[in-house]
Amino acid sequence: MPRLETFNELAHLRDSGFGQPAPRHGLQLLYWFAHDYVRFDYTGCMIPQYDPTDGGFGFKPFHNRIDDDDDRLLPNQNQPYYEVGNLNARYANELPPYVRGNSNHHWGDGNKDRIIIRLDPYGYIDRVYVTEHEDSTNFSHGCTYRISQGLLRKIENMNRSHFLQVTEHHHSKPQVINMNPQSRPTGFSQSYVGPPPYQSSESSLCETCCVVILAAFVLIVLFLFFIASMKNKYQ
């Protein structure tokens, strides 16, 4: 099987398109998993808060069989895999509402994303993968990725709205400026003031010169008046 890409940064997750767009639930599922299902001990080992073998939250064994591509989805290790994310699975109703979403979306794209974990012999989570169904039976080899412990820790320390903000693609529409004043909406409450009237630099220079000349004239008159007063004083 080809080597799986490992996601270490939020940008890797965003650029992969995993769990996007709505009604896909993969990003919400991954946030729940990192924030509520797994925790890290002081050695950095990943400990499941609940035993996946019990089937809670819709967990079930993933057998990693050879699929229609004549290959296994994940490395063939002598360790058990478990998957979660099927919104129609038994006990999937234990997932939080923000993961389950609208029940009308529990089919097709709204139910294609999965998380697969691998347990070591001590019950710790050894690997975490995200994937998606390419049809009703098989998962997509090209859309299967490993999620690093570092990325899980980053997600764990984020609030959900911020996590979704930085991992979802946002296609902003360009702003269209309508230059026709007659087509402005009637409910528009603020009038456009516009820029101040244009004033040329020559006009400003002329006004400045006039002020300077007037001030000089006043000073000359005062000086002449002072001279005349001094002459009258000593005559």
PDB file of C-alpha atoms in Angstrom:
ATOM      1  CA  MET A   1       0.000   0.000   0.000  1.00  0.00           C
ATOM      2  CA  PRO A   2       1.218   3.592  -0.634  1.00  0.00           C
ATOM      3  CA  ARG A   3       2.572   5.590   2.287  1.00  0.00           C
ATOM      4  CA  LEU A   4      -0.153   7.620   3.971  1.00  0.00           C
ATOM      5  CA  GLU A   5       0.264  11.359   4.353  1.00  0.00           C
ATOM      6  CA  THR A   6       0.461  12.603   7.938  1.00  0.00           C
ATOM      7  CA  PHE A   7      -1.252  15.851   8.922  1.00  0.00           C
ATOM      8  CA  ASN A   8       0.711  17.891  11.455  1.00  0.00           C
ATOM      9  CA  GLU A   9      -0.879  21.299  10.895  1.00  0.00           C
ATOM     10  CA  LEU A  10      -4.386  22.683  10.662  1.00  0.00           C
ATOM     11  CA  ALA A  11      -3.571  23.932   7.169  1.00  0.00           C
ATOM     12  CA  HIS A  12      -2.958  20.349   6.036  1.00  0.00           C
ATOM     13  CA  LEU A  13      -6.425  19.411   7.221  1.00  0.00           C
ATOM     14  CA  ARG A  14      -8.004  22.450   5.577  1.00  0.00           C
ATOM     15  CA  ASP A  15      -6.276  21.968   2.232  1.00  0.00           C
ATOM     16  CA  SER A  16      -7.203  18.273   2.066  1.00  0.00           C
ATOM     17  CA  GLY A  17     -10.909  19.113   1.935  1.00  0.00           C
ATOM     18  CA  PHE A  18     -11.705  16.452   4.525  1.00  0.00           C
ATOM     19  CA  GLY A  19     -15.180  16.876   5.994  1.00  0.00           C
ATOM     20  CA  GLN A  20     -16.100  19.662   3.585  1.00  0.00           C
ATOM     21  CA  PRO A  21     -18.460  21.113   2.554  1.00  0.00           C
ATOM     22  CA  ALA A  22     -21.640  20.753   4.611  1.00  0.00           C
ATOM     23  CA  PRO A  23     -23.530  18.523   5.196  1.00  0.00           C
ATOM     24  CA  ARG A  24     -20.338  16.487   5.661  1.00  0.00           C
ATOM     25  CA  HIS A  25     -19.554  15.982   9.333  1.00  0.00           C
ATOM     26  CA  GLY A  26     -15.872  14.977   9.363  1.00  0.00           C
ATOM     27  CA  LEU A  27     -14.484  18.176  10.890  1.00  0.00           C
ATOM     28  CA  GLN A  28     -17.111  18.157  13.629  1.00  0.00           C
ATOM     29  CA  LEU A  29     -16.360  14.481  14.278  1.00  0.00           C
ATOM     30  CA  LEU A  30     -12.627  15.112  14.521  1.00  0.00           C
ATOM     31  CA  TYR A  31     -13.149  18.020  16.920  1.00  0.00           C
ATOM     32  CA  TRP A  32     -15.282  15.849  19.198  1.00  0.00           C
ATOM     33  CA  PHE A  33     -12.696  13.065  19.086  1.00  0.00           C
ATOM     34  CA  ALA A  34      -9.746  15.343  19.956  1.00  0.00           C
ATOM     35  CA  HIS A  35     -11.623  17.416  22.500  1.00  0.00           C
ATOM     36  CA  ASP A  36     -13.799  14.858  24.283  1.00  0.00           C
ATOM     37  CA  TYR A  37     -12.842  11.296  23.420  1.00  0.00           C
ATOM     38  CA  VAL A  38      -9.062  11.084  23.732  1.00  0.00           C
ATOM     39  CA  ARG A  39      -6.707  12.446  26.378  1.00  0.00           C
ATOM     40  CA  PHE A  40      -2.941  12.436  26.781  1.00  0.00           C
ATOM     41  CA  ASP A  41      -1.113  11.128  29.829  1.00  0.00           C
ATOM     42  CA  TYR A  42       2.131  12.607  31.160  1.00  0.00           C
ATOM     43  CA  THR A  43       4.180  10.421  28.800  1.00  0.00           C
ATOM     44  CA  GLY A  44       2.272  11.602  25.734  1.00  0.00           C
ATOM     45  CA  CYS A  45       0.331   8.381  25.219  1.00  0.00           C
ATOM     46  CA  MET A  46      -3.212   8.677  23.839  1.00  0.00           C
ATOM     47  CA  ILE A  47      -5.801   7.182  26.165  1.00  0.00           C
ATOM     48  CA  PRO A  48      -9.411   6.672  25.056  1.00  0.00           C
ATOM     49  CA  GLN A  49     -11.871   8.092  27.564  1.00  0.00           C
ATOM     50  CA  TYR A  50     -14.238   5.248  26.682  1.00  0.00           C
ATOM     51  CA  ASP A  51     -13.542   1.684  25.604  1.00  0.00           C
ATOM     52  CA  PRO A  52     -14.117   1.505  21.832  1.00  0.00           C
ATOM     53  CA  THR A  53     -14.691  -2.238  22.087  1.00  0.00           C
ATOM     54  CA  ASP A  54     -17.965  -1.504  23.922  1.00  0.00           C
ATOM     55  CA  GLY A  55     -19.462   0.093  20.815  1.00  0.00           C
ATOM     56  CA  GLY A  56     -20.245   3.448  22.405  1.00  0.00           C
ATOM     57  CA  PHE A  57     -20.740   6.433  20.063  1.00  0.00           C
ATOM     58  CA  GLY A  58     -21.099   3.975  17.192  1.00  0.00           C
ATOM     59  CA  PHE A  59     -17.574   2.524  17.353  1.00  0.00           C
ATOM     60  CA  LYS A  60     -17.184  -0.815  15.612  1.00  0.00           C
ATOM     61  CA  PRO A  61     -14.242  -2.976  14.494  1.00  0.00           C
ATOM     62  CA  PHE A  62     -12.600  -2.066  11.198  1.00  0.00           C
ATOM     63  CA  HIS A  63     -11.209  -5.218   9.641  1.00  0.00           C
ATOM     64  CA  ASN A  64      -8.834  -3.581   7.121  1.00  0.00           C
ATOM     65  CA  ARG A  65      -9.536  -6.221   4.518  1.00  0.00           C
ATOM     66  CA  ILE A  66      -8.255  -6.134   0.962  1.00  0.00           C
ATOM     67  CA  ASP A  67     -10.796  -3.986  -0.859  1.00  0.00           C
ATOM     68  CA  ASP A  68     -11.827  -3.483  -4.471  1.00  0.00           C
ATOM     69  CA  ASP A  69      -8.488  -1.768  -5.141  1.00  0.00           C
ATOM     70  CA  ASP A  70      -6.746  -5.047  -4.256  1.00  0.00           C
ATOM     71  CA  ASP A  71      -5.068  -3.397  -1.301  1.00  0.00           C
ATOM     72  CA  ARG A  72      -5.648  -2.680   2.353  1.00  0.00           C
ATOM     73  CA  LEU A  73      -6.626   0.811   3.406  1.00  0.00           C
ATOM     74  CA  LEU A  74      -4.249   0.899   6.409  1.00  0.00           C
ATOM     75  CA  PRO A  75      -0.972  -0.789   7.395  1.00  0.00           C
ATOM     76  CA  ASN A  76      -1.425  -4.494   8.026  1.00  0.00           C
ATOM     77  CA  GLN A  77      -0.430  -4.724  11.681  1.00  0.00           C
ATOM     78  CA  ASN A  78      -1.363  -7.331  14.222  1.00  0.00           C
ATOM     79  CA  GLN A  79      -3.325  -4.708  16.157  1.00  0.00           C
ATOM     80  CA  PRO A  80      -7.074  -4.011  16.120  1.00  0.00           C
ATOM     81  CA  TYR A  81      -8.641  -1.077  14.288  1.00  0.00           C
ATOM     82  CA  TYR A  82     -11.927   0.603  15.221  1.00  0.00           C
ATOM     83  CA  GLU A  83     -13.957   3.102  13.226  1.00  0.00           C
ATOM     84  CA  VAL A  84     -16.472   5.744  14.253  1.00  0.00           C
ATOM     85  CA  GLY A  85     -18.593   8.248  12.373  1.00  0.00           C
ATOM     86  CA  ASN A  86     -21.456   6.242  10.899  1.00  0.00           C
ATOM     87  CA  LEU A  87     -24.431   8.312  12.008  1.00  0.00           C
ATOM     88  CA  ASN A  88     -26.778   5.382  11.469  1.00  0.00           C
ATOM     89  CA  ALA A  89     -24.787   2.980  13.638  1.00  0.00           C
ATOM     90  CA  ARG A  90     -26.078   1.688  16.944  1.00  0.00           C
ATOM     91  CA  TYR A  91     -25.335   4.156  19.764  1.00  0.00           C
ATOM     92  CA  ALA A  92     -24.320   6.873  17.287  1.00  0.00           C
ATOM     93  CA  ASN A  93     -26.967   8.978  19.007  1.00  0.00           C
ATOM     94  CA  GLU A  94     -24.445   9.319  21.859  1.00  0.00           C
ATOM     95  CA  LEU A  95     -22.428  11.646  19.642  1.00  0.00           C
ATOM     96  CA  PRO A  96     -23.090  15.333  20.389  1.00  0.00           C
ATOM     97  CA  PRO A  97     -25.757  17.117  18.322  1.00  0.00           C
ATOM     98  CA  TYR A  98     -23.198  19.255  16.495  1.00  0.00           C
ATOM     99  CA  VAL A  99     -21.713  16.046  15.037  1.00  0.00           C
ATOM    100  CA  ARG A 100     -25.004  14.338  14.235  1.00  0.00           C
ATOM    101  CA  GLY A 101     -26.553  17.455  12.715  1.00  0.00           C
ATOM    102  CA  ASN A 102     -29.815  17.136  10.830  1.00  0.00           C
ATOM    103  CA  SER A 103     -31.122  13.566  10.641  1.00  0.00           C
ATOM    104  CA  ASN A 104     -32.018  14.196   6.997  1.00  0.00           C
ATOM    105  CA  HIS A 105     -28.289  14.293   6.264  1.00  0.00           C
ATOM    106  CA  HIS A 106     -27.465  10.824   7.618  1.00  0.00           C
ATOM    107  CA  TRP A 107     -27.072   9.531   4.082  1.00  0.00           C
ATOM    108  CA  GLY A 108     -24.716  10.171   1.178  1.00  0.00           C
ATOM    109  CA  ASP A 109     -22.269  13.029   1.713  1.00  0.00           C
ATOM    110  CA  GLY A 110     -23.735  13.707   5.144  1.00  0.00           C
ATOM    111  CA  ASN A 111     -22.524  10.330   6.409  1.00  0.00           C
ATOM    112  CA  LYS A 112     -19.344   9.553   4.464  1.00  0.00           C
ATOM    113  CA  ASP A 113     -16.612  10.660   6.906  1.00  0.00           C
ATOM    114  CA  ARG A 114     -14.945   8.354   9.413  1.00  0.00           C
ATOM    115  CA  ILE A 115     -12.217   8.264  12.055  1.00  0.00           C
ATOM    116  CA  ILE A 116     -10.277   5.016  12.406  1.00  0.00           C
ATOM    117  CA  ILE A 117      -8.078   4.302  15.422  1.00  0.00           C
ATOM    118  CA  ARG A 118      -5.577   1.544  16.094  1.00  0.00           C
ATOM    119  CA  LEU A 119      -5.087   0.182  19.613  1.00  0.00           C
ATOM    120  CA  ASP A 120      -1.828  -1.155  20.981  1.00  0.00           C
ATOM    121  CA  PRO A 121      -1.702  -4.237  23.251  1.00  0.00           C
ATOM    122  CA  TYR A 122      -2.150  -2.037  26.335  1.00  0.00           C
ATOM    123  CA  GLY A 123      -5.335  -0.369  25.117  1.00  0.00           C
ATOM    124  CA  TYR A 124      -3.692   2.934  24.211  1.00  0.00           C
ATOM    125  CA  ILE A 125      -4.532   4.584  20.898  1.00  0.00           C
ATOM    126  CA  ASP A 126      -1.531   3.977  18.680  1.00  0.00           C
ATOM    127  CA  ARG A 127      -2.682   5.659  15.437  1.00  0.00           C
ATOM    128  CA  VAL A 128      -5.499   7.963  14.349  1.00  0.00           C
ATOM    129  CA  TYR A 129      -6.702   8.208  10.752  1.00  0.00           C
ATOM    130  CA  VAL A 130      -9.433  10.118   8.929  1.00  0.00           C
ATOM    131  CA  THR A 131     -11.019   8.817   5.761  1.00  0.00           C
ATOM    132  CA  GLU A 132     -14.169   8.968   3.670  1.00  0.00           C
ATOM    133  CA  HIS A 133     -16.363   6.542   1.763  1.00  0.00           C
ATOM    134  CA  GLU A 134     -15.912   6.574  -2.011  1.00  0.00           C
ATOM    135  CA  ASP A 135     -18.972   4.326  -2.377  1.00  0.00           C
ATOM    136  CA  SER A 136     -21.305   2.399  -0.095  1.00  0.00           C
ATOM    137  CA  THR A 137     -18.662  -0.243   0.636  1.00  0.00           C
ATOM    138  CA  ASN A 138     -15.113   1.045   0.201  1.00  0.00           C
ATOM    139  CA  PHE A 139     -13.115   3.885   1.682  1.00  0.00           C
ATOM    140  CA  SER A 140     -11.054   6.162  -0.534  1.00  0.00           C
ATOM    141  CA  HIS A 141      -7.325   5.403  -0.505  1.00  0.00           C
ATOM    142  CA  GLY A 142      -6.576   8.883  -1.852  1.00  0.00           C
ATOM    143  CA  CYS A 143      -8.545  10.589   0.918  1.00  0.00           C
ATOM    144  CA  THR A 144      -7.162   8.679   3.896  1.00  0.00           C
ATOM    145  CA  TYR A 145      -4.728  10.512   6.171  1.00  0.00           C
ATOM    146  CA  ARG A 146      -3.003   9.996   9.465  1.00  0.00           C
ATOM    147  CA  ILE A 147      -3.583  12.650  12.149  1.00  0.00           C
ATOM    148  CA  SER A 148      -0.513  13.307  14.290  1.00  0.00           C
ATOM    149  CA  GLN A 149      -0.576  13.617  18.070  1.00  0.00           C
ATOM    150  CA  GLY A 150       0.620  17.196  17.725  1.00  0.00           C
ATOM    151  CA  LEU A 151      -2.356  18.140  15.576  1.00  0.00           C
ATOM    152  CA  LEU A 152      -4.749  16.426  17.970  1.00  0.00           C
ATOM    153  CA  ARG A 153      -3.291  18.454  20.834  1.00  0.00           C
ATOM    154  CA  LYS A 154      -3.794  21.672  18.873  1.00  0.00           C
ATOM    155  CA  ILE A 155      -7.421  20.796  18.203  1.00  0.00           C
ATOM    156  CA  GLU A 156      -7.913  19.825  21.850  1.00  0.00           C
ATOM    157  CA  ASN A 157      -6.898  23.318  22.968  1.00  0.00           C
ATOM    158  CA  MET A 158      -9.182  25.171  20.545  1.00  0.00           C
ATOM    159  CA  ASN A 159     -12.833  26.082  20.810  1.00  0.00           C
ATOM    160  CA  ARG A 160     -15.012  24.595  18.116  1.00  0.00           C
ATOM    161  CA  SER A 161     -15.899  27.788  16.274  1.00  0.00           C
ATOM    162  CA  HIS A 162     -12.233  28.755  15.951  1.00  0.00           C
ATOM    163  CA  PHE A 163     -11.311  25.256  14.790  1.00  0.00           C
ATOM    164  CA  LEU A 164     -13.952  25.335  12.066  1.00  0.00           C
ATOM    165  CA  GLN A 165     -12.960  28.851  11.072  1.00  0.00           C
ATOM    166  CA  VAL A 166      -9.354  27.882  10.350  1.00  0.00           C
ATOM    167  CA  THR A 167     -10.047  24.479   8.774  1.00  0.00           C
ATOM    168  CA  GLU A 168     -12.980  25.230   6.490  1.00  0.00           C
ATOM    169  CA  HIS A 169     -12.544  26.734   3.050  1.00  0.00           C
ATOM    170  CA  HIS A 170     -14.249  30.143   2.866  1.00  0.00           C
ATOM    171  CA  HIS A 171     -15.109  31.338  -0.628  1.00  0.00           C
ATOM    172  CA  SER A 172     -15.874  35.022  -0.271  1.00  0.00           C
ATOM    173  CA  LYS A 173     -17.849  36.655  -3.048  1.00  0.00           C
ATOM    174  CA  PRO A 174     -16.349  39.817  -4.615  1.00  0.00           C
ATOM    175  CA  GLN A 175     -18.152  42.994  -3.651  1.00  0.00           C
ATOM    176  CA  VAL A 176     -20.049  44.554  -6.547  1.00  0.00           C
ATOM    177  CA  ILE A 177     -20.318  48.339  -6.435  1.00  0.00           C
ATOM    178  CA  ASN A 178     -23.429  49.686  -8.158  1.00  0.00           C
ATOM    179  CA  MET A 179     -22.735  53.111  -9.625  1.00  0.00           C
ATOM    180  CA  ASN A 180     -26.391  53.729 -10.520  1.00  0.00           C
ATOM    181  CA  PRO A 181     -27.948  55.776  -7.669  1.00  0.00           C
ATOM    182  CA  GLN A 182     -31.492  54.931  -8.844  1.00  0.00           C
ATOM    183  CA  SER A 183     -30.955  51.252  -8.116  1.00  0.00           C
ATOM    184  CA  ARG A 184     -29.948  51.812  -4.500  1.00  0.00           C
ATOM    185  CA  PRO A 185     -32.181  49.887  -2.060  1.00  0.00           C
ATOM    186  CA  THR A 186     -34.936  51.973  -0.496  1.00  0.00           C
ATOM    187  CA  GLY A 187     -33.977  50.758   2.976  1.00  0.00           C
ATOM    188  CA  PHE A 188     -30.488  52.220   2.729  1.00  0.00           C
ATOM    189  CA  SER A 189     -30.288  54.490   5.760  1.00  0.00           C
ATOM    190  CA  GLN A 190     -26.921  56.194   5.306  1.00  0.00           C
ATOM    191  CA  SER A 191     -26.322  58.711   2.545  1.00  0.00           C
ATOM    192  CA  TYR A 192     -23.030  58.723   0.718  1.00  0.00           C
ATOM    193  CA  VAL A 193     -21.108  61.905   1.558  1.00  0.00           C
ATOM    194  CA  GLY A 194     -18.333  61.538  -0.989  1.00  0.00           C
ATOM    195  CA  PRO A 195     -14.850  63.053  -0.976  1.00  0.00           C
ATOM    196  CA  PRO A 196     -14.249  66.766  -0.166  1.00  0.00           C
ATOM    197  CA  PRO A 197     -14.242  69.223  -3.100  1.00  0.00           C
ATOM    198  CA  TYR A 198     -11.011  69.297  -5.043  1.00  0.00           C
ATOM    199  CA  GLN A 199      -8.744  72.260  -4.298  1.00  0.00           C
ATOM    200  CA  SER A 200      -5.718  72.821  -6.496  1.00  0.00           C
ATOM    201  CA  SER A 201      -2.276  73.523  -5.061  1.00  0.00           C
ATOM    202  CA  GLU A 202      -2.038  76.786  -7.047  1.00  0.00           C
ATOM    203  CA  SER A 203      -5.157  78.129  -5.365  1.00  0.00           C
ATOM    204  CA  SER A 204      -3.784  77.253  -1.928  1.00  0.00           C
ATOM    205  CA  LEU A 205      -0.452  78.947  -2.714  1.00  0.00           C
ATOM    206  CA  CYS A 206      -2.202  82.122  -3.865  1.00  0.00           C
ATOM    207  CA  GLU A 207      -4.226  82.334  -0.658  1.00  0.00           C
ATOM    208  CA  THR A 208      -1.063  81.884   1.413  1.00  0.00           C
ATOM    209  CA  CYS A 209       0.764  84.663  -0.454  1.00  0.00           C
ATOM    210  CA  CYS A 210      -2.132  87.078   0.091  1.00  0.00           C
ATOM    211  CA  VAL A 211      -2.075  86.440   3.820  1.00  0.00           C
ATOM    212  CA  VAL A 212       1.701  87.020   3.989  1.00  0.00           C
ATOM    213  CA  ILE A 213       1.498  90.291   1.999  1.00  0.00           C
ATOM    214  CA  LEU A 214      -1.332  91.595   4.170  1.00  0.00           C
ATOM    215  CA  ALA A 215       0.612  90.808   7.330  1.00  0.00           C
ATOM    216  CA  ALA A 216       3.714  92.535   5.947  1.00  0.00           C
ATOM    217  CA  PHE A 217       1.664  95.615   5.042  1.00  0.00           C
ATOM    218  CA  VAL A 218       0.251  95.834   8.555  1.00  0.00           C
ATOM    219  CA  LEU A 219       3.746  95.558  10.054  1.00  0.00           C
ATOM    220  CA  ILE A 220       5.054  98.331   7.771  1.00  0.00           C
ATOM    221  CA  VAL A 221       2.189 100.653   8.724  1.00  0.00           C
ATOM    222  CA  LEU A 222       2.803 100.028  12.407  1.00  0.00           C
ATOM    223  CA  PHE A 223       6.524 100.651  11.961  1.00  0.00           C
ATOM    224  CA  LEU A 224       5.926 103.973  10.151  1.00  0.00           C
ATOM    225  CA  PHE A 225       3.478 105.012  12.824  1.00  0.00           C
ATOM    226  CA  PHE A 226       6.074 104.223  15.479  1.00  0.00           C
ATOM    227  CA  ILE A 227       8.754 106.319  13.677  1.00  0.00           C
ATOM    228  CA  ALA A 228       6.382 109.259  13.328  1.00  0.00           C
ATOM    229  CA  SER A 229       5.527 109.102  17.019  1.00  0.00           C
ATOM    230  CA  MET A 230       9.204 109.156  18.010  1.00  0.00           C
ATOM    231  CA  LYS A 231       9.894 112.217  15.842  1.00  0.00           C
ATOM    232  CA  ASN A 232       7.011 114.154  17.395  1.00  0.00           C
ATOM    233  CA  LYS A 233       8.264 113.226  20.846  1.00  0.00           C
ATOM    234  CA  TYR A 234      11.744 114.746  20.380  1.00  0.00           C
ATOM    235  CA  GLN A 235      10.728 117.896  18.443  1.00  0.00           C
TER     236      GLN A 235
END
